[in-house]
Coordinates of C-alpha atoms and ligand atoms in Angstrom, one line a residue:
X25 CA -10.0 24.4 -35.1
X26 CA -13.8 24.9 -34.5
X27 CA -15.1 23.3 -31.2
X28 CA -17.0 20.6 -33.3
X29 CA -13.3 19.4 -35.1
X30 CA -11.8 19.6 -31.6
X31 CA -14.9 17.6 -30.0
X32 CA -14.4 14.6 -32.9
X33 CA -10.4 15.4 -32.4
X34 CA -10.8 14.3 -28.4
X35 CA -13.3 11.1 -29.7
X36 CA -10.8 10.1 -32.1
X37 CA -7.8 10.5 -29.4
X38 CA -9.4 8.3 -27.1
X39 CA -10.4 5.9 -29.7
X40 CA -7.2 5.4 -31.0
X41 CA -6.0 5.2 -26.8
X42 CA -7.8 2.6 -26.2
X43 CA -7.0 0.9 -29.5
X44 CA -3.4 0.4 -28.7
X45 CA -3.2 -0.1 -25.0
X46 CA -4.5 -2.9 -22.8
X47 CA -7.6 -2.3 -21.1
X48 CA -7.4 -4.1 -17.4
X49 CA -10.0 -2.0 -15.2
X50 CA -12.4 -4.8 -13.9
X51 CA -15.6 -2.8 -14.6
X52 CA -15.2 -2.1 -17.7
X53 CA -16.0 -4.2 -21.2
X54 CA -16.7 -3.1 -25.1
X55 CA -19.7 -3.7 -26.8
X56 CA -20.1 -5.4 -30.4
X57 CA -21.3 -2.9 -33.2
X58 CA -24.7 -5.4 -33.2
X59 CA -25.3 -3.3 -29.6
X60 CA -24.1 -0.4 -30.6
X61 CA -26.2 -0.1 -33.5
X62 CA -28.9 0.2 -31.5
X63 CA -28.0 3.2 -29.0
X64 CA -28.4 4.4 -32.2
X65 CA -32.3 4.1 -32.7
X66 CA -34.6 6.4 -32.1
X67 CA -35.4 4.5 -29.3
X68 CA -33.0 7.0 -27.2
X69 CA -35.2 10.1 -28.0
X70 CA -38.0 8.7 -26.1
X71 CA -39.9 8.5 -22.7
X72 CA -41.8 5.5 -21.6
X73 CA -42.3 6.0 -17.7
X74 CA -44.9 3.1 -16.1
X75 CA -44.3 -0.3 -17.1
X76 CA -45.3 -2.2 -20.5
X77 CA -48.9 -2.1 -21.4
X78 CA -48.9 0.9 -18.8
X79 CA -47.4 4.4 -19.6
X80 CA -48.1 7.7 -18.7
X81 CA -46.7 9.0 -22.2
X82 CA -47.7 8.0 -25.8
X83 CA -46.1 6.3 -29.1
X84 CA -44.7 3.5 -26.8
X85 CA -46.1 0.4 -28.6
X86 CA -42.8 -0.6 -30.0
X87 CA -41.2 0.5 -26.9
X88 CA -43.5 -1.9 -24.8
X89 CA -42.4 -4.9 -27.4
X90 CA -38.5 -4.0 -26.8
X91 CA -39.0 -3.6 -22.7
X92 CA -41.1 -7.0 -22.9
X93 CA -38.3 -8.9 -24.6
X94 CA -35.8 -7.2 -22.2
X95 CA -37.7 -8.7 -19.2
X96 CA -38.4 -12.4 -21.2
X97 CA -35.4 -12.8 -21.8
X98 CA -33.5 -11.9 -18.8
X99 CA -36.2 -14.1 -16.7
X100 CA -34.5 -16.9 -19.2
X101 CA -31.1 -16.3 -19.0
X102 CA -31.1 -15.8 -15.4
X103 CA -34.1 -18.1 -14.7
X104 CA -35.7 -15.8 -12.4
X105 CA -38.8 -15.2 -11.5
X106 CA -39.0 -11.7 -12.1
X107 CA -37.0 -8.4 -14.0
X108 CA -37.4 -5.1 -13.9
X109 CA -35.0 -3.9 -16.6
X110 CA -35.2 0.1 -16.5
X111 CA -32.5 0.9 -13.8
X112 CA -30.0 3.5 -15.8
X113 CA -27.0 2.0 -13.6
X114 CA -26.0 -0.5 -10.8
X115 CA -26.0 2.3 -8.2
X116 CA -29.7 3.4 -9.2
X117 CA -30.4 0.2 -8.8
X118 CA -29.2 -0.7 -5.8
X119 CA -30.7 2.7 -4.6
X120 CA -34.3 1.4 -5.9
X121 CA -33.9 -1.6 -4.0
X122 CA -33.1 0.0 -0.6
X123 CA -35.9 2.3 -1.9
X124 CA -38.5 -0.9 -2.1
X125 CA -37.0 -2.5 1.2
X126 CA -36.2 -0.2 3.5
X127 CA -37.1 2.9 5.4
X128 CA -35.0 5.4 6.5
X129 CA -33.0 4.9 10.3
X130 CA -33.4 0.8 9.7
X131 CA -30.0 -0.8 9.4
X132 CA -28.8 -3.3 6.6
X133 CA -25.3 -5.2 6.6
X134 CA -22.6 -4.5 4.1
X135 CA -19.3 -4.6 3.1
X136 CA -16.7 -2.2 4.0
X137 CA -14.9 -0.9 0.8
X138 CA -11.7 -1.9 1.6
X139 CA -13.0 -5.8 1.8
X140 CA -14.5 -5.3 -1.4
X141 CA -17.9 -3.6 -0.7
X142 CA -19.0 -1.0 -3.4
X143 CA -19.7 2.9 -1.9
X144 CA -23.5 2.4 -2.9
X145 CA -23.9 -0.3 0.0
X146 CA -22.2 2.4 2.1
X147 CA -23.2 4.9 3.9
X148 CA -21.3 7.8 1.6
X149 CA -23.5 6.9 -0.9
X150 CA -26.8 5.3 -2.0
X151 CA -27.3 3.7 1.5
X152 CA -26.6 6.8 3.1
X153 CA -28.8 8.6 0.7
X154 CA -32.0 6.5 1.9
X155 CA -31.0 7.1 5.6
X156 CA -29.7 3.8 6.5
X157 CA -26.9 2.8 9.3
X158 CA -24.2 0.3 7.5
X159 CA -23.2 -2.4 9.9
X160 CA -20.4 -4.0 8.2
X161 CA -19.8 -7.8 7.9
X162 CA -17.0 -9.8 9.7
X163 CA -14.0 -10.4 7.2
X164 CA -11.6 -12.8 7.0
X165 CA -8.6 -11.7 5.3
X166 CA -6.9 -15.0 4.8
X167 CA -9.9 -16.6 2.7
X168 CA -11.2 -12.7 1.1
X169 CA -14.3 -13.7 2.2
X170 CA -17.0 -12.8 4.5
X171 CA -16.4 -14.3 8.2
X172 CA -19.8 -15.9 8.5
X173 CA -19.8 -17.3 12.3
X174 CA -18.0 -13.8 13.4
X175 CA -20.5 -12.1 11.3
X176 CA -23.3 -14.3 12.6
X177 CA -22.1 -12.9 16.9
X178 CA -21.9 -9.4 15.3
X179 CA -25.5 -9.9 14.2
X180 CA -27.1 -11.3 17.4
X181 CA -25.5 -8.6 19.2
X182 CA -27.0 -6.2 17.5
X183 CA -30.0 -4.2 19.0
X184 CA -31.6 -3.1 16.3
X185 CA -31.9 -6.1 13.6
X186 CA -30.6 -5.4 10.1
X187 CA -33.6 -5.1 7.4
X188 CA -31.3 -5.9 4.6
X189 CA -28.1 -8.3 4.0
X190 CA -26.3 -7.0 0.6
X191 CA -23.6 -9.6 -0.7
X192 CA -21.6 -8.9 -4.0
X193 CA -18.7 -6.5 -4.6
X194 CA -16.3 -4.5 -6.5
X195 CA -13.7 -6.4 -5.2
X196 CA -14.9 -9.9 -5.9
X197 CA -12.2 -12.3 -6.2
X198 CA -14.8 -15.7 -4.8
X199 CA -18.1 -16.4 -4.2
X200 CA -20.2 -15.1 -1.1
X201 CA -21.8 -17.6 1.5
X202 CA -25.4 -16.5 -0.6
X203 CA -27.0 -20.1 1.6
X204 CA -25.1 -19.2 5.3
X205 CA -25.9 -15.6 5.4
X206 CA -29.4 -15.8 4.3
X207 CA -29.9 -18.4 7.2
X208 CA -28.9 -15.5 9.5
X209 CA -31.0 -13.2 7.6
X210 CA -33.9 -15.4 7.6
X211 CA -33.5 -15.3 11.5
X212 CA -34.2 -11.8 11.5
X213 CA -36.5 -11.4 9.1
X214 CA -34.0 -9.4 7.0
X215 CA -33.9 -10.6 3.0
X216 CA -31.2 -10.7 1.2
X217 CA -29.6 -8.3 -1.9
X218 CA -26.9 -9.7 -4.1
X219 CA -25.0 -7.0 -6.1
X220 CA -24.2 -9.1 -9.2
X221 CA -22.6 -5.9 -10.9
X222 CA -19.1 -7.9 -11.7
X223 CA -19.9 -10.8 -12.0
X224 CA -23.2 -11.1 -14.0
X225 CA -21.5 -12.4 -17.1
X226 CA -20.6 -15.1 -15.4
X227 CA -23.7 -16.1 -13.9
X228 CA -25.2 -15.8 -17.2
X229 CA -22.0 -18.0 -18.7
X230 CA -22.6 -20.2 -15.3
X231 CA -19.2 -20.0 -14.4
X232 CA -19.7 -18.3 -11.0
X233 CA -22.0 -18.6 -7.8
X234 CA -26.6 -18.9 -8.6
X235 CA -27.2 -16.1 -5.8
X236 CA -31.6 -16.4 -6.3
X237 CA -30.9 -20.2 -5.9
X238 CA -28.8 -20.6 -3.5
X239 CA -30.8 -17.8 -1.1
X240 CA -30.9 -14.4 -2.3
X241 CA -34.4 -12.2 -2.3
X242 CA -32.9 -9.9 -5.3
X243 CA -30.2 -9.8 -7.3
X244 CA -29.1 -6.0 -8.5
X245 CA -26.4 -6.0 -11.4
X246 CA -24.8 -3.4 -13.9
X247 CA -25.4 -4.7 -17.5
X248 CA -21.2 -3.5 -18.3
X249 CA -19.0 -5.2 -16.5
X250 CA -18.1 -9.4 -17.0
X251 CA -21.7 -9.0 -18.7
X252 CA -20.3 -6.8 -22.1
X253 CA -23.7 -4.6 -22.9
X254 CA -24.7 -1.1 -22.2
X255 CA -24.3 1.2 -19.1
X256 CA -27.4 0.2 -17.3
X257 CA -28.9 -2.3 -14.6
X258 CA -31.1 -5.1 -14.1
X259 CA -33.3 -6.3 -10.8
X260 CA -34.5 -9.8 -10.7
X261 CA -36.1 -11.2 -7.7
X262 CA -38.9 -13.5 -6.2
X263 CA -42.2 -13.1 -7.5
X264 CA -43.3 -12.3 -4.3
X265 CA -41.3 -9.1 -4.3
X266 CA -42.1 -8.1 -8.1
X267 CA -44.5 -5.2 -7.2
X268 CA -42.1 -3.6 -4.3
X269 CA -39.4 -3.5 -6.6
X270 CA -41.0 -2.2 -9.2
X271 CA -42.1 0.7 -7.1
X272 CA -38.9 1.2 -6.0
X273 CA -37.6 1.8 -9.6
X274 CA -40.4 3.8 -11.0
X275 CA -41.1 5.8 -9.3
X276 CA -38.7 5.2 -6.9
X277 CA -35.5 6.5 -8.8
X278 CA -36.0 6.0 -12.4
X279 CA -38.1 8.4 -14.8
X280 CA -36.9 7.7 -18.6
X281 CA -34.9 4.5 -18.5
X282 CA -32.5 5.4 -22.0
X283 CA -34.3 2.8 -24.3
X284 CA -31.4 2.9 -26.6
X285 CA -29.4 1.2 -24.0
X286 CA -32.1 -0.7 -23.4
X287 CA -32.1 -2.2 -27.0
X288 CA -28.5 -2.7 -26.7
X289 CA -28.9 -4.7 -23.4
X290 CA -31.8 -7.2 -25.4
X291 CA -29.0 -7.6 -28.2
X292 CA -26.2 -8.2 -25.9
X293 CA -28.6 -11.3 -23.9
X294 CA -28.7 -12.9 -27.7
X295 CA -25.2 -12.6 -27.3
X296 CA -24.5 -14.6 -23.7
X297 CA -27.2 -16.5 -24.6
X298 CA -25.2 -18.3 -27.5
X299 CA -21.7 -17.7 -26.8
X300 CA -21.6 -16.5 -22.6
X301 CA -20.7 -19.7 -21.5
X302 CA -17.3 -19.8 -23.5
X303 CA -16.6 -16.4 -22.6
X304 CA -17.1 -16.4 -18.9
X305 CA -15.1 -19.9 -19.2
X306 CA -12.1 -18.1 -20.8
X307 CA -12.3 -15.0 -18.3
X308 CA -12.1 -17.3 -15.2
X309 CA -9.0 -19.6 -17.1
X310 CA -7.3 -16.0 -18.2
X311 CA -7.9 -14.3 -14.5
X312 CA -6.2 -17.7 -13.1
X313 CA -3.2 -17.8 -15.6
X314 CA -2.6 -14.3 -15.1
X315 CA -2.8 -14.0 -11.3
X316 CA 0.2 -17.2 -11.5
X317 CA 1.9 -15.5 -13.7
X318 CA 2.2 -12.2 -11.8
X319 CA 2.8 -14.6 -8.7
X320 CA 6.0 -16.4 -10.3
X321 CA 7.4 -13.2 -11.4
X322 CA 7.7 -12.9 -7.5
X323 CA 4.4 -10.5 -7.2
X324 CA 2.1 -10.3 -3.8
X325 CA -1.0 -11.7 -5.8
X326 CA -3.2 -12.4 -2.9
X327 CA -4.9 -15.7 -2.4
X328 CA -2.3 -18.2 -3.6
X329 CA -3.5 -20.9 -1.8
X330 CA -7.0 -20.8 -2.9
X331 CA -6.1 -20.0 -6.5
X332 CA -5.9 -16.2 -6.3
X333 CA -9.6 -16.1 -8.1
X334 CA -12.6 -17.8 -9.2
X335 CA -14.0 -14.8 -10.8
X336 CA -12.3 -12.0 -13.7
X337 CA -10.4 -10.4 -11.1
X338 CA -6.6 -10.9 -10.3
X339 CA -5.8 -8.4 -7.0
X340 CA -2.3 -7.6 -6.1
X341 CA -0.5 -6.1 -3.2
X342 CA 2.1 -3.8 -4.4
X343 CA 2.9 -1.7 -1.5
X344 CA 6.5 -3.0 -1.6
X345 CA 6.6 -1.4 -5.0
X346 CA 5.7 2.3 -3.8
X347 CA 1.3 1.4 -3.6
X348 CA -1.5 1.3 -5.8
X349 CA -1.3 4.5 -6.8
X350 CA 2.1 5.0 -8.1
X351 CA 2.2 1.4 -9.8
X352 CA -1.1 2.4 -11.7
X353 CA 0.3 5.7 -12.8
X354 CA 3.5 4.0 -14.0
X355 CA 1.4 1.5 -16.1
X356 CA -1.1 4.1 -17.2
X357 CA 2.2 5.5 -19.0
X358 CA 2.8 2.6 -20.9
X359 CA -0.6 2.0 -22.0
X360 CA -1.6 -0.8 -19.4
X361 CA -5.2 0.5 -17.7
X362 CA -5.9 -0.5 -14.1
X363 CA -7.0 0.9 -11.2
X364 CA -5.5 1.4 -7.5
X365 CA -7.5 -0.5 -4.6
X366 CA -8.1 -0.5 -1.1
X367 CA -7.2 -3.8 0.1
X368 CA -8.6 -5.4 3.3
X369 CA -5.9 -4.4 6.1
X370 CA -5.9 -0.9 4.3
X371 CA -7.6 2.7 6.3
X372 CA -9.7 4.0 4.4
X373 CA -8.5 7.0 4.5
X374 CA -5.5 6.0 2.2
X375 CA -8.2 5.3 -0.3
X376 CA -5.2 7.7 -3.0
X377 CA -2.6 5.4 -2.2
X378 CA -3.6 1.9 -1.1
X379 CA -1.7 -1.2 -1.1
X380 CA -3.6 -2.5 -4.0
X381 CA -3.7 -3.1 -7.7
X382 CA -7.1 -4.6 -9.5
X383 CA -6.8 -6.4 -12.3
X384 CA -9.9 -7.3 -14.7
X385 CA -9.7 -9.9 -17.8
X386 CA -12.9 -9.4 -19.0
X387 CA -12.0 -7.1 -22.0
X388 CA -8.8 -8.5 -23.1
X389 CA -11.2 -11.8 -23.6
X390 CA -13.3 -10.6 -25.4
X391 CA -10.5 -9.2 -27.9
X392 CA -10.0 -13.2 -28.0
X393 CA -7.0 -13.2 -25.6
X394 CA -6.1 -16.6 -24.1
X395 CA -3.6 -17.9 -21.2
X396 CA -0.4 -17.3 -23.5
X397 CA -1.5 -13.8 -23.7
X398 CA -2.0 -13.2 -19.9
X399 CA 1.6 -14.8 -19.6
X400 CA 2.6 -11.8 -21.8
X401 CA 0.6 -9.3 -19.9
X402 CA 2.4 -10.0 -16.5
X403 CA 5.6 -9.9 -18.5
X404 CA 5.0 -6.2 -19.6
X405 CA 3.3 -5.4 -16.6
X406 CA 6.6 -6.4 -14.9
X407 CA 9.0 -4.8 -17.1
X408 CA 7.2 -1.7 -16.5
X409 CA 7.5 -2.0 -12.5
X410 CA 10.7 -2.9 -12.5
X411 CA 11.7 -0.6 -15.2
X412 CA 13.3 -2.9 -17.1
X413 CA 13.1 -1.0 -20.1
X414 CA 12.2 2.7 -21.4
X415 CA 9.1 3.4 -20.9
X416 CA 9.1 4.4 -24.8
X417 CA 10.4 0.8 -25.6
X418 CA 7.7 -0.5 -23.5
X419 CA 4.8 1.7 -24.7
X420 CA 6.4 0.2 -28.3
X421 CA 5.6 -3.2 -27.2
X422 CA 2.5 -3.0 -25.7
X423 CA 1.6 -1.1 -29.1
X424 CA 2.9 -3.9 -31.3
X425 CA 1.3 -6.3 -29.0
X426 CA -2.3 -4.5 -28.6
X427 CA -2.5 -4.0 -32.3
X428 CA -3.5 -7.9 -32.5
X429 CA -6.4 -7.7 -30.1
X430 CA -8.5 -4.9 -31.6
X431 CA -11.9 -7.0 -32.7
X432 CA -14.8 -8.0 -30.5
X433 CA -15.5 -11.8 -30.1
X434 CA -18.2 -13.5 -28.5
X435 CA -20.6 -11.4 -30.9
X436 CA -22.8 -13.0 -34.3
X437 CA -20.0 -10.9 -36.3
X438 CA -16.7 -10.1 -35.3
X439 CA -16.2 -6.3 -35.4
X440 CA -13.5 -3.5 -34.5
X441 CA -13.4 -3.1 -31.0
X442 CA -12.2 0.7 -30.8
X443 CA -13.3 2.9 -34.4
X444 CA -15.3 5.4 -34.2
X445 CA -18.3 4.3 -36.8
X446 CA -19.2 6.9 -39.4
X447 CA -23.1 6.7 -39.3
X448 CA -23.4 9.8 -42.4
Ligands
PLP8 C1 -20.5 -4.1 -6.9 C2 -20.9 -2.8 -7.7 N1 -22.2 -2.4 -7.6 C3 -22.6 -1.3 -8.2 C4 -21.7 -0.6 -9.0 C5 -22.2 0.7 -9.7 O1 -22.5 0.4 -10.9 P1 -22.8 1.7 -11.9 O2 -21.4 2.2 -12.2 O3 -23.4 1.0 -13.1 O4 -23.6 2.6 -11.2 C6 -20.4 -1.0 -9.2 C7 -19.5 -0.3 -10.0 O5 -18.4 -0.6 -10.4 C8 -20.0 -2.2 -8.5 O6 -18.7 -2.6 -8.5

């Protein structure tokens, strides 16, 4: 076999992978061939540093048409003020941002990653990067939320006053006080920096929290998640702020920005525009149904009383079931893709086996699943925990199952979810 055969071999493999097995990770989504056709384009072999109207390369006139639309119509969907649509991820952009606002020693408030927080608003990674000291919010387990009048005492105490308030999460289960904690921000002069990264599909679908109008300076967001486009990132903000930003991206962190993706990201905002509101609709209902069903099957699924979730995300304690890391082995094996998590009262330092499971809807929806199928999701995911059955009868009826969820909804025309196009 020549390397070429066994690189296609490997593509196919993994195509076919994700084909028949149920894809649950929370951060994750497919894109309709209308988007992939364009990371196709010559667009990708291209450089357009500066911003539209304003390069330092040539042959970017189309370019500066595509980046122009990318920018109008986020400004619509979002209505925001402002976009600056190069970022290549959500950590660059969150890096550009801390780039624009801060300067290194000044101190911003985050989550922790066990309450949710992601490692770029930590000091392991992009925070820590600009030189910043991460003073972490007060959490209160009971309501997976931000503690806002602990939160608000931890503040005052502080000597040095926090530059920058970043809301948002990985582990994003309701919304943030956006209003309460840019009160306290605005008492220190600090602004405030939503990571929308989960849950931007639905804000675009307006199913979730409005971060710019409810208080946020800037809203950061990965284009891949609840939002089904490209790998890459958005910044909107204030006016006011539009120049600062922008500098913080290019030439803050950014040099070519992947126009491919780019084109993908203008094609997937046609998209939301016409059909995001039913989508993000049917991920909240499916994250609901399945988080019940789990919970009558006698599973820790935390937040009962609140409704375990207003967002995609369904989060389960399973260390009475060996932890996080085991349990997402086990359904790994069987074709069921999730990943382990840190939960709240976890160190840490168990960050390879914490308590927790994450669950994400997002991509089963938009394979057209409804509440009947999340009923039979927790059903397999239980038979596999409780290894009711072989794990080869299982991985048979995930298979059997899967095989009826292989085409992208939510798109102009409905296309295969997991071939591998032939383009020649
Ligand atoms: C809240 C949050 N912000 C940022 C990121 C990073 O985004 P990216 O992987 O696009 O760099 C993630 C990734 O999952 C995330 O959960």
């Amino acid at each position: 076999m020549t390397m070429l055969d066994r690189l296609f071999e490997i593509t196919n493999k993994h195509h076919e992978f994700f084909k028949y097995s149920i894809p649950l990770i929370a951060s994750e989504n497919v894109t309709s061939y209308l988007v992939r056709r364009f990371y196709t384009s010559d667009f990708g072999h291209r450089y357009a540093e500066g911003k539209v109207g304003k390069r330092y390369y040539q042959g970017c006139a189309f370019i500066d048409e595509l980046e122009a639309l990318a920018i109008d119509l986020t400004k619509k969907l979002f209505e925001v003020e402002h976009a600056n649509v190069q970022p290549i991820s959500g950590t660059i952009a969150n890096m550009a941002v801390f780039f624009a606002l801060t300067n290194p020693g000044d101190t911003i408030m985050s989550l922790s990653v066990p309450h949710g927080g992601h490692i770029s608003h930590d000091r392991f990674s992009a925070a820590g990067l600009r030189g910043l000291n991460v003073k972490y919010y007060a959490f209160d387990n009971e309501n997976f939320n931000i503690d806002v009048d602990a939160t608000k005492r931890k503040v005052e105490k502080l000597e040095v006053k926090p530059k920058v308030f970043v809301l948002g999460a990985s582990l994003f289960l309701f919304p943030h006080p956006v209003e309460e904690i840019s009160e306290i921000a605005r008492d220190v002069g600090a602004k405030v920096v939503y990571d929308a990264s989960h849950v931007l599909g639905l804000i675009a679908g307006k199913q979730f929290q409005d971060p710019i109008r409810e208080g946020a300076d800037v809203v950061t967001a990965s284009t891949h998640k609840t939002f089904p486009g490209p790998q890459r990132a958005v910044i909107m903000c204030k006016k006011e702020l539009a120049k600062t930003i922008d500098k913080g991206v290019f030439p803050g962190v950014v040099s070519n920005h992947h126009i491919h993706s780019l084109a993908g990201y203008v094609a997937t905002c046609l998209e939301m525009m016409e059909f995001g509101e039913a989508y993000a609709k049917q991920i909240v209902k499916n994250a609901k149904r399945l988080a019940e069903s789990l919970y009558n099957l006698g599973y820790d699924v935390l937040c009962p009383d609140l409704g375990f979730t207003e967002s995609h995300q369904v989060v389960v304690d399973v260390s009475k079931f060996g932890g996080g890391d085991k349990i997402a082995r086990m359904l790994e094996d069987v074709g069921i893709i999730l990943n382990k998590n840190l939960l709240p009262w976890d160190d840490v330092k168990n960050a390879d086996n914490p308590s927790g499971i994450r669950i994400g809807v997002q991509e089963v929806t938009r394979l057209g699943m409804k509440e009947e199928e999340m009923d039979t999701i927790a059903e397999l995911i239980d038979t596999t925990i409780k290894e009711k059955k072989s794990k080869d009868e299982i991985r048979k009826m995930v298979r059997e199952f899967k095989s009826n969820y292989t085409t992208v909804k939510y798109t102009f025309e409905e296309c295969p979810a997991y071939d591998f196009p032939e383009l020649c």
